Short mmCIF file of C-alpha atoms and ligand atoms in Angstrom, two decimals:
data_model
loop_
_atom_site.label_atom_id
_atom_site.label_comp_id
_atom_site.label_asym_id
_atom_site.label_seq_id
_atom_site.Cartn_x
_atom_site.Cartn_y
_atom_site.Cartn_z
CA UNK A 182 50.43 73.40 325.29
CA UNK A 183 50.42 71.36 322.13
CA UNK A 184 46.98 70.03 321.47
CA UNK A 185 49.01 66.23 322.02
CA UNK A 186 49.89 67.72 325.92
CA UNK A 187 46.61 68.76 326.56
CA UNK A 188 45.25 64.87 325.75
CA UNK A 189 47.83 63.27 327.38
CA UNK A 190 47.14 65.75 330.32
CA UNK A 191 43.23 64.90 330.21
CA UNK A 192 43.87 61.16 329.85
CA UNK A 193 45.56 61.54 333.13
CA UNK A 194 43.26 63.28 334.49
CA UNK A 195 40.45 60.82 333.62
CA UNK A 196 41.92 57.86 333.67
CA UNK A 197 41.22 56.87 330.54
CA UNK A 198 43.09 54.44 327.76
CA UNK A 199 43.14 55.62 324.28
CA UNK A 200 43.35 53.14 321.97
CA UNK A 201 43.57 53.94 318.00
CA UNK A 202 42.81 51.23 314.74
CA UNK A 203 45.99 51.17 312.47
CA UNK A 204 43.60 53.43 309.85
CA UNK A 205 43.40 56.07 312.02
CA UNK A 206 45.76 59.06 310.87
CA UNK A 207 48.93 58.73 312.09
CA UNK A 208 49.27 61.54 314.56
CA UNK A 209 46.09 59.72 315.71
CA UNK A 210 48.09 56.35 316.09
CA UNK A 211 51.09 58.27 317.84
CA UNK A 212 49.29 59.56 320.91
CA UNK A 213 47.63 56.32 321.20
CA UNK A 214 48.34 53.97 324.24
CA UNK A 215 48.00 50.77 321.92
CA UNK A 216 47.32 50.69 318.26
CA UNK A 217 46.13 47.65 316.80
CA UNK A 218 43.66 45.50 314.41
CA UNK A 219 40.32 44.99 315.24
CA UNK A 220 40.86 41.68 317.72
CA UNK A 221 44.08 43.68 319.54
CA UNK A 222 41.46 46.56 320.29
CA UNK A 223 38.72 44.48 321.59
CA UNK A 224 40.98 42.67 323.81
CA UNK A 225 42.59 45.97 325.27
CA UNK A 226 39.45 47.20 325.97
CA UNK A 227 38.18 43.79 328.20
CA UNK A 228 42.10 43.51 330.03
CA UNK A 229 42.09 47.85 330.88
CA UNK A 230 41.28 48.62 334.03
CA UNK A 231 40.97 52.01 333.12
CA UNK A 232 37.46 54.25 334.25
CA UNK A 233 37.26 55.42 330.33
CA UNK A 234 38.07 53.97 327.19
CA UNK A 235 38.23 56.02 323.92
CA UNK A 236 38.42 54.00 320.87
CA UNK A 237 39.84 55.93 317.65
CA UNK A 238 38.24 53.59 315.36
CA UNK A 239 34.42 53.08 314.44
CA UNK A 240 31.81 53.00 316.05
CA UNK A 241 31.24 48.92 316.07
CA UNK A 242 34.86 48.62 317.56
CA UNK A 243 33.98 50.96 320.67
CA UNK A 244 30.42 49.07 320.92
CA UNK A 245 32.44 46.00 321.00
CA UNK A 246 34.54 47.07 324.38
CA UNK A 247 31.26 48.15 325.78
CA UNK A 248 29.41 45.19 325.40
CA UNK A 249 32.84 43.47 326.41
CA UNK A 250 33.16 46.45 329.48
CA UNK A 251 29.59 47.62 330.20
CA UNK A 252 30.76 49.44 333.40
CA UNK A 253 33.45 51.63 331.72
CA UNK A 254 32.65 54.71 330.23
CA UNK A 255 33.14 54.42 326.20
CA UNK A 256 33.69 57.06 323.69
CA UNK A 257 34.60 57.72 320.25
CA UNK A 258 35.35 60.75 318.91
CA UNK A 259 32.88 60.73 316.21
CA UNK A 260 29.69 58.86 316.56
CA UNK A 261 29.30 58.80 312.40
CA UNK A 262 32.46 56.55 311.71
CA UNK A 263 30.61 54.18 310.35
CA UNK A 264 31.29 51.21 308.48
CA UNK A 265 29.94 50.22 304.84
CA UNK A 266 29.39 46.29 306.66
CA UNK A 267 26.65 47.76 308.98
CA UNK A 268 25.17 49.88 307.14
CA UNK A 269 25.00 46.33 304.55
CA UNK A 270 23.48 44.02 307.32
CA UNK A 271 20.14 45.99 308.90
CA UNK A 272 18.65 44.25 311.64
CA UNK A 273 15.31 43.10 310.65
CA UNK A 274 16.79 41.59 307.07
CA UNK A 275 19.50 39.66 308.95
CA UNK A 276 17.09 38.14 311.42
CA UNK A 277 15.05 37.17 309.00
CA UNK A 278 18.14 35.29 307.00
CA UNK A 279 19.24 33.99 310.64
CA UNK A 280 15.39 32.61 311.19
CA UNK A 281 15.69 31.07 307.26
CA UNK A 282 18.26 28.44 308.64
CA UNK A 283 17.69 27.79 312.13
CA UNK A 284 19.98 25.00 312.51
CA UNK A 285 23.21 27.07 311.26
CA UNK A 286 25.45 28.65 312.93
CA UNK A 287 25.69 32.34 312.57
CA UNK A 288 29.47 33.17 312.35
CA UNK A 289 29.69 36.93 312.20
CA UNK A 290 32.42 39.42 311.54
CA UNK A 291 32.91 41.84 314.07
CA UNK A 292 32.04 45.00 311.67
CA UNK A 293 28.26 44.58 312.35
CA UNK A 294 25.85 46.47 314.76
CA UNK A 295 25.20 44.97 317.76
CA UNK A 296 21.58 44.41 317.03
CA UNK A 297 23.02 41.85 314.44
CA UNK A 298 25.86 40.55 317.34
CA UNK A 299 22.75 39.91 319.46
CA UNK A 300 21.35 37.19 316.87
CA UNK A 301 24.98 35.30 315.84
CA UNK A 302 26.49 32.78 317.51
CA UNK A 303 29.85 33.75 318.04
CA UNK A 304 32.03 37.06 316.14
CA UNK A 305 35.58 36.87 314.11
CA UNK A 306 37.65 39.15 313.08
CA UNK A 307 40.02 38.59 310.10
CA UNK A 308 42.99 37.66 312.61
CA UNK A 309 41.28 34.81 314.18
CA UNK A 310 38.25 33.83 311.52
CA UNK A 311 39.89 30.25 310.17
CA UNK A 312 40.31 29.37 313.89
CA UNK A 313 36.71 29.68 314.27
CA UNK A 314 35.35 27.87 311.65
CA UNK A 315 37.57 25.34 312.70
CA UNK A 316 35.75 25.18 315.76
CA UNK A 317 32.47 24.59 314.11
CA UNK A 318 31.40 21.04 313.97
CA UNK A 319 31.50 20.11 310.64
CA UNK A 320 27.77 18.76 310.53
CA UNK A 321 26.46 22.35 311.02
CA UNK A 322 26.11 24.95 308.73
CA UNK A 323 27.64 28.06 308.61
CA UNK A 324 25.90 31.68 307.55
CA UNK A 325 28.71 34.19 307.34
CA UNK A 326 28.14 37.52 307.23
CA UNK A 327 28.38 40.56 306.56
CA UNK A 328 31.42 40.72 304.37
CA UNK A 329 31.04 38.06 301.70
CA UNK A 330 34.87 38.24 300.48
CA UNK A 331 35.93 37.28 303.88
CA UNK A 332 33.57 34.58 303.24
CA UNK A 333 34.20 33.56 299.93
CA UNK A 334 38.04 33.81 300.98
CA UNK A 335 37.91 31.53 304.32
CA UNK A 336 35.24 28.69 302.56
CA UNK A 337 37.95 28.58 299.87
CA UNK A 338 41.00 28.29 302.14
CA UNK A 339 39.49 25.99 304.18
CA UNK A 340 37.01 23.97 302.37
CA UNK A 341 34.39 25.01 304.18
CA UNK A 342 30.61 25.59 302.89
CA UNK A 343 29.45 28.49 303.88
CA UNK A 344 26.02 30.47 303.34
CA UNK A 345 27.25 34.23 302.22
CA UNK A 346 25.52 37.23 303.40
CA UNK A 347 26.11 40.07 299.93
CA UNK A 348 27.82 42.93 302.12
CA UNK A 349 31.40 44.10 301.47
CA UNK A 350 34.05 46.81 302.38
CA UNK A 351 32.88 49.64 300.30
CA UNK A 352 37.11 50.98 300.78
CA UNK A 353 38.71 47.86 299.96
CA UNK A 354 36.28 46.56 297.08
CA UNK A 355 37.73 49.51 294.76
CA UNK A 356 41.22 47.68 294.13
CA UNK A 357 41.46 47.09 290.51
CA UNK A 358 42.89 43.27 289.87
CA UNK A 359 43.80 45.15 286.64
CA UNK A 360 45.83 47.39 287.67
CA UNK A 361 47.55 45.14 290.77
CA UNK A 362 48.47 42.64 287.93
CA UNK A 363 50.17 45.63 285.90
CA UNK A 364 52.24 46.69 289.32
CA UNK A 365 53.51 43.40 289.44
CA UNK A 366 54.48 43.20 286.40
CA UNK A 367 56.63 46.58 287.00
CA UNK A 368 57.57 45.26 289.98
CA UNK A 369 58.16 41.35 289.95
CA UNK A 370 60.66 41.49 293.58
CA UNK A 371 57.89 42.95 295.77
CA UNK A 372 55.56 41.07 297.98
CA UNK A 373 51.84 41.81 297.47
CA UNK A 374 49.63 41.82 301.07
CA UNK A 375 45.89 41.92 300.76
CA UNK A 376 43.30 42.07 303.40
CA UNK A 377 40.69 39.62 302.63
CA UNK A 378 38.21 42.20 302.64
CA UNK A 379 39.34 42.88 299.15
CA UNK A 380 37.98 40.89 296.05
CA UNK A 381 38.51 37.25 295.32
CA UNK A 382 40.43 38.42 291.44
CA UNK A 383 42.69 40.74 293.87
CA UNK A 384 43.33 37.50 296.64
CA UNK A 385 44.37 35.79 293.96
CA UNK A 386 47.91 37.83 293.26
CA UNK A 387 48.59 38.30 296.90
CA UNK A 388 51.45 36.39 298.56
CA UNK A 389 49.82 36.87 301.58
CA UNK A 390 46.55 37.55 302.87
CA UNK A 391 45.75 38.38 306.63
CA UNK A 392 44.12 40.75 308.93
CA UNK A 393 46.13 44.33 309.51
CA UNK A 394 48.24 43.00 312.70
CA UNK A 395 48.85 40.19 309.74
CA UNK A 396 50.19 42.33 306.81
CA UNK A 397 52.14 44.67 309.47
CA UNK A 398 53.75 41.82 311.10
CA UNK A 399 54.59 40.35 307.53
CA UNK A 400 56.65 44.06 306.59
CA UNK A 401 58.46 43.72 309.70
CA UNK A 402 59.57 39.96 309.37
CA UNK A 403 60.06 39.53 305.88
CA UNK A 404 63.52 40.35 304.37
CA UNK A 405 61.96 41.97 301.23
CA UNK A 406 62.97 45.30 299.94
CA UNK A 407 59.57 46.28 298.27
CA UNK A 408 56.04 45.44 299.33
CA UNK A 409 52.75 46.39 297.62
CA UNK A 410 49.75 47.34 299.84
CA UNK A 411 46.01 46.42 299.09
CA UNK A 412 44.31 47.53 302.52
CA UNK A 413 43.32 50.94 303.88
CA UNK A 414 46.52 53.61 303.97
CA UNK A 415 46.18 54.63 307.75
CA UNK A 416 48.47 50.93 308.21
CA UNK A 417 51.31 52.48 305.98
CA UNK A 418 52.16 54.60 309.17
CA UNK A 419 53.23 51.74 311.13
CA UNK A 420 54.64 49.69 307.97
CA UNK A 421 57.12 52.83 307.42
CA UNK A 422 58.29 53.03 310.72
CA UNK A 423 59.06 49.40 311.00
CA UNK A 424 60.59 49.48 307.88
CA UNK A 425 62.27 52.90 306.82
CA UNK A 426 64.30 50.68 304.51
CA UNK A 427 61.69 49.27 302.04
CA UNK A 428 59.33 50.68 299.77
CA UNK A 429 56.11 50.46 300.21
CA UNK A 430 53.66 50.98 296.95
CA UNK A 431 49.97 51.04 297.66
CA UNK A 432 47.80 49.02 295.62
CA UNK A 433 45.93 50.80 292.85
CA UNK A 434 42.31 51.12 292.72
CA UNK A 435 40.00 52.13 289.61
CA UNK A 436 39.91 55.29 288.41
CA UNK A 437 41.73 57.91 290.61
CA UNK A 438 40.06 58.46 293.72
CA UNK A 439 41.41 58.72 296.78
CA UNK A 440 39.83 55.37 297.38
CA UNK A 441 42.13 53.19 299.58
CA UNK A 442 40.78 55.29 302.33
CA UNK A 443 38.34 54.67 304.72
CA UNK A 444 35.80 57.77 304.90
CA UNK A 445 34.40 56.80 308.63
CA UNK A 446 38.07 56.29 309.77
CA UNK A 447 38.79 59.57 309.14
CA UNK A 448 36.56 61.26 310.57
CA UNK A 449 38.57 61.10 313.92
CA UNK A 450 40.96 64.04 314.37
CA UNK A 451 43.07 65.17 317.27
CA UNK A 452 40.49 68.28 318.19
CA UNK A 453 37.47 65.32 318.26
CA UNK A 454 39.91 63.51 320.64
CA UNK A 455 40.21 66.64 322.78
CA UNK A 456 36.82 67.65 323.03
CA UNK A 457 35.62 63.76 323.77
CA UNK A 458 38.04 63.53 326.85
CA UNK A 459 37.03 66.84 328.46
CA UNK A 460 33.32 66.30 328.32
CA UNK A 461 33.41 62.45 328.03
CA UNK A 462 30.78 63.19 324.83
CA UNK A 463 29.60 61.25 322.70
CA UNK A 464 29.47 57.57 324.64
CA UNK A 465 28.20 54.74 323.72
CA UNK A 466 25.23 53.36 325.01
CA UNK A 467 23.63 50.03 324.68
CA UNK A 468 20.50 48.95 326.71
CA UNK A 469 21.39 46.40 329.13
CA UNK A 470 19.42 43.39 327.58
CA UNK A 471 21.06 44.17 324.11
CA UNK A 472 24.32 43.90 325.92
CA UNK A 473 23.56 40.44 327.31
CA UNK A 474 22.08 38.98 324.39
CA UNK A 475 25.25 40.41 322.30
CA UNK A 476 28.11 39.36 324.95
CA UNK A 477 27.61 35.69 324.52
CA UNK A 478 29.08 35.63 320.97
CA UNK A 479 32.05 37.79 321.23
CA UNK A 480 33.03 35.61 324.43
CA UNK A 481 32.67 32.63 322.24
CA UNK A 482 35.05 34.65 320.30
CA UNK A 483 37.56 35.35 322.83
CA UNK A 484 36.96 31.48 324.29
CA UNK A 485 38.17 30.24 321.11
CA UNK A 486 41.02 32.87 320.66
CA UNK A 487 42.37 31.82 323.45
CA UNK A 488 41.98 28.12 323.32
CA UNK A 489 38.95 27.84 325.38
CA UNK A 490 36.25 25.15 324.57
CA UNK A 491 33.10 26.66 323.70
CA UNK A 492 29.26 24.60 323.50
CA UNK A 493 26.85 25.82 320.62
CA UNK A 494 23.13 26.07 320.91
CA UNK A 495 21.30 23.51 319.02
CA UNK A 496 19.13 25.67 317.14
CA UNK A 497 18.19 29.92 316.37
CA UNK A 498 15.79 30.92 318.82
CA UNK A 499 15.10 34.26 319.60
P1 13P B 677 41.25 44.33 311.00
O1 13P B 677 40.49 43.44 311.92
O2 13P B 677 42.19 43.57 310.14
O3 13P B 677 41.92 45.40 311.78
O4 13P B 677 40.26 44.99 309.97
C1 13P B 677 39.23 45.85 310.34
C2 13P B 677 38.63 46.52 309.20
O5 13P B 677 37.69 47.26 309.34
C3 13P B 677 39.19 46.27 307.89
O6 13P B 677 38.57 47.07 306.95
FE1 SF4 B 678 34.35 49.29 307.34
FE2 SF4 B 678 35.81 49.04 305.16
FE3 SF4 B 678 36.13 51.16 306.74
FE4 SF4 B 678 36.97 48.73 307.52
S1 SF4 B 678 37.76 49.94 305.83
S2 SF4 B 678 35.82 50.20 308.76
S3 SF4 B 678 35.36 47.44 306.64
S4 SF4 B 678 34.28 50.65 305.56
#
């Protein structure tokens, strides 16, 4: 048996849903029952009615179905697939921002721990984050956090103050605006996508900026014969797939490192995959109180993402 048969036996066997980010490798993405951005993933996880989830994808994404689906069993392959966002926004620094402006509200991107989930008001994700602010009454302040260029991007767009927390996207900070402006140059007929985790000089040559589901949806819709790529390579998978027919050139970043990929994404690998579904090792666990205190934002999240009303509390208290 291929190693592919013997996780589509075990997933079977264990009822459980696999469901991969679009930067996972892409033999990671094929065996996959839904691949998807961020939002997608989280959603998945909530509608499954499957007894074990694995998420091929970092670790905040599979905390995220937990605290979404407590009473499923969770797993991801590697428990190190980090994310450069957390690792910028410890706990007892953003509580002590949060406590700074108590009558704010504490929009948060979903790449954060869920210590820092517990102490927001309501999550976004890039696919639904200019919904949300447009949710927020416009008397009340908004701290963003922890990616300040999704910040910086969505207060610009939409005209928005916001309060900036400094972290960023260690992968998609390294595209040169440099080099992206040369490209074009070379290449004046393609389309340039950006993910907004990427730096405001970079924004500004994209056509269009969006979340993953965002850019892939743009390959598959617009006519264009050549697009060029500023977000994490794992997407191209799906982009070339859609599109055998165009050419897709990745956006340049400084120097020559393999830097348009993310180090925590790929840690996942088919044998991880295995090995997690036969001994459903490692899980995640969350105490049950961090749970509840960390559910009511990321419903607030889904409420608005699916055109629910929401209420916000008047002021920060822990
Ligand atoms: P998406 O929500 O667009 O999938 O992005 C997640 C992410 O980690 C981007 O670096
Ligand atoms: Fe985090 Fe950046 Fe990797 Fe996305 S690409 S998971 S934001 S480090």
């Amino acid at each position: 048996m291929s190693i592919q048969e013997e996780i589509l036996k075990l997933k079977k066997e264990k009822n459980a849903l696999i469901l991969a980010h679009y930067y996972e490798e892409g033999e990671i993405q094929d065996i996959a029952d839904a691949t998807g951005d961020s939002l997608f993933l989280a959603q998945q996880g909530q509608k499954s009615d499957a007894d074990v989830i694995l998420l091929a994808g970092v670790v905040f994404m599979a905390e995220s179905v937990k605290i979404l689906s407590p009473d499923k069993i969770v797993l991801a392959p590697d428990l190190n697939a980090g994310c450069s966002l957390v690792d910028h926004s410890p706990y007892d620094d953003y509580l002590k921002w949060r406590q700074a402006h108590p009558d704010g509200i504490a929009m948060t991107y979903i790449n954060c721990s869920a210590e820092v989930k517990s102490i927001s008001d309501v999550i976004c994700t890039s696919s639904n984050s200019e919904k949300i602010v447009e949710q927020i009454p416009k008397d009340r302040p908004i701290l963003f956090g922890p990616d300040r260029n999704l910040g910086r991007y969505l207060s610009k767009k939409l005209n928005r103050d916001m309060i900036l927390w400094p972290g960023m996207c260690e992968v998609h900070v390294l595209f040169s605006a440099r080099k992206l402006f040369e490209l074009k140059e070379e290449h004046p007929d393609a389309v340039v996508i950006a993910h907004p985790e990427c730096i405001e000089e970079v924004l500004e040559y994209a056509d269009v900026i969006g979340s993953t589901s965002k850019l892939l949806n743009e390959v598959k819709t617009n006519p264009a014969k050549k697009f060029i790529v500023a977000t994490e390579d794992g997407i191209l998978h799906q982009m070339k797939k859609a599109r055998p027919d165009a050419e897709l050139i990745q956006a340049p970043a400084e120097g020559t490192c393999a830097c348009n990929q993310c180090p925590y994404m790929k840690l996942n690998t088919l044998e991880k995959i295995k090995n997690a579904l036969e001994t459903l090792e490692p899980q995640i666990h969350l105490k049950p109180e961090l749970i509840e205190k960390a559910k009511t934002p990321l419903h607030r999240m889904m409420d608005i993402t699916e055109g629910r009303g929401v209420d916000w509390p008047e002021r920060f208290t822990i």
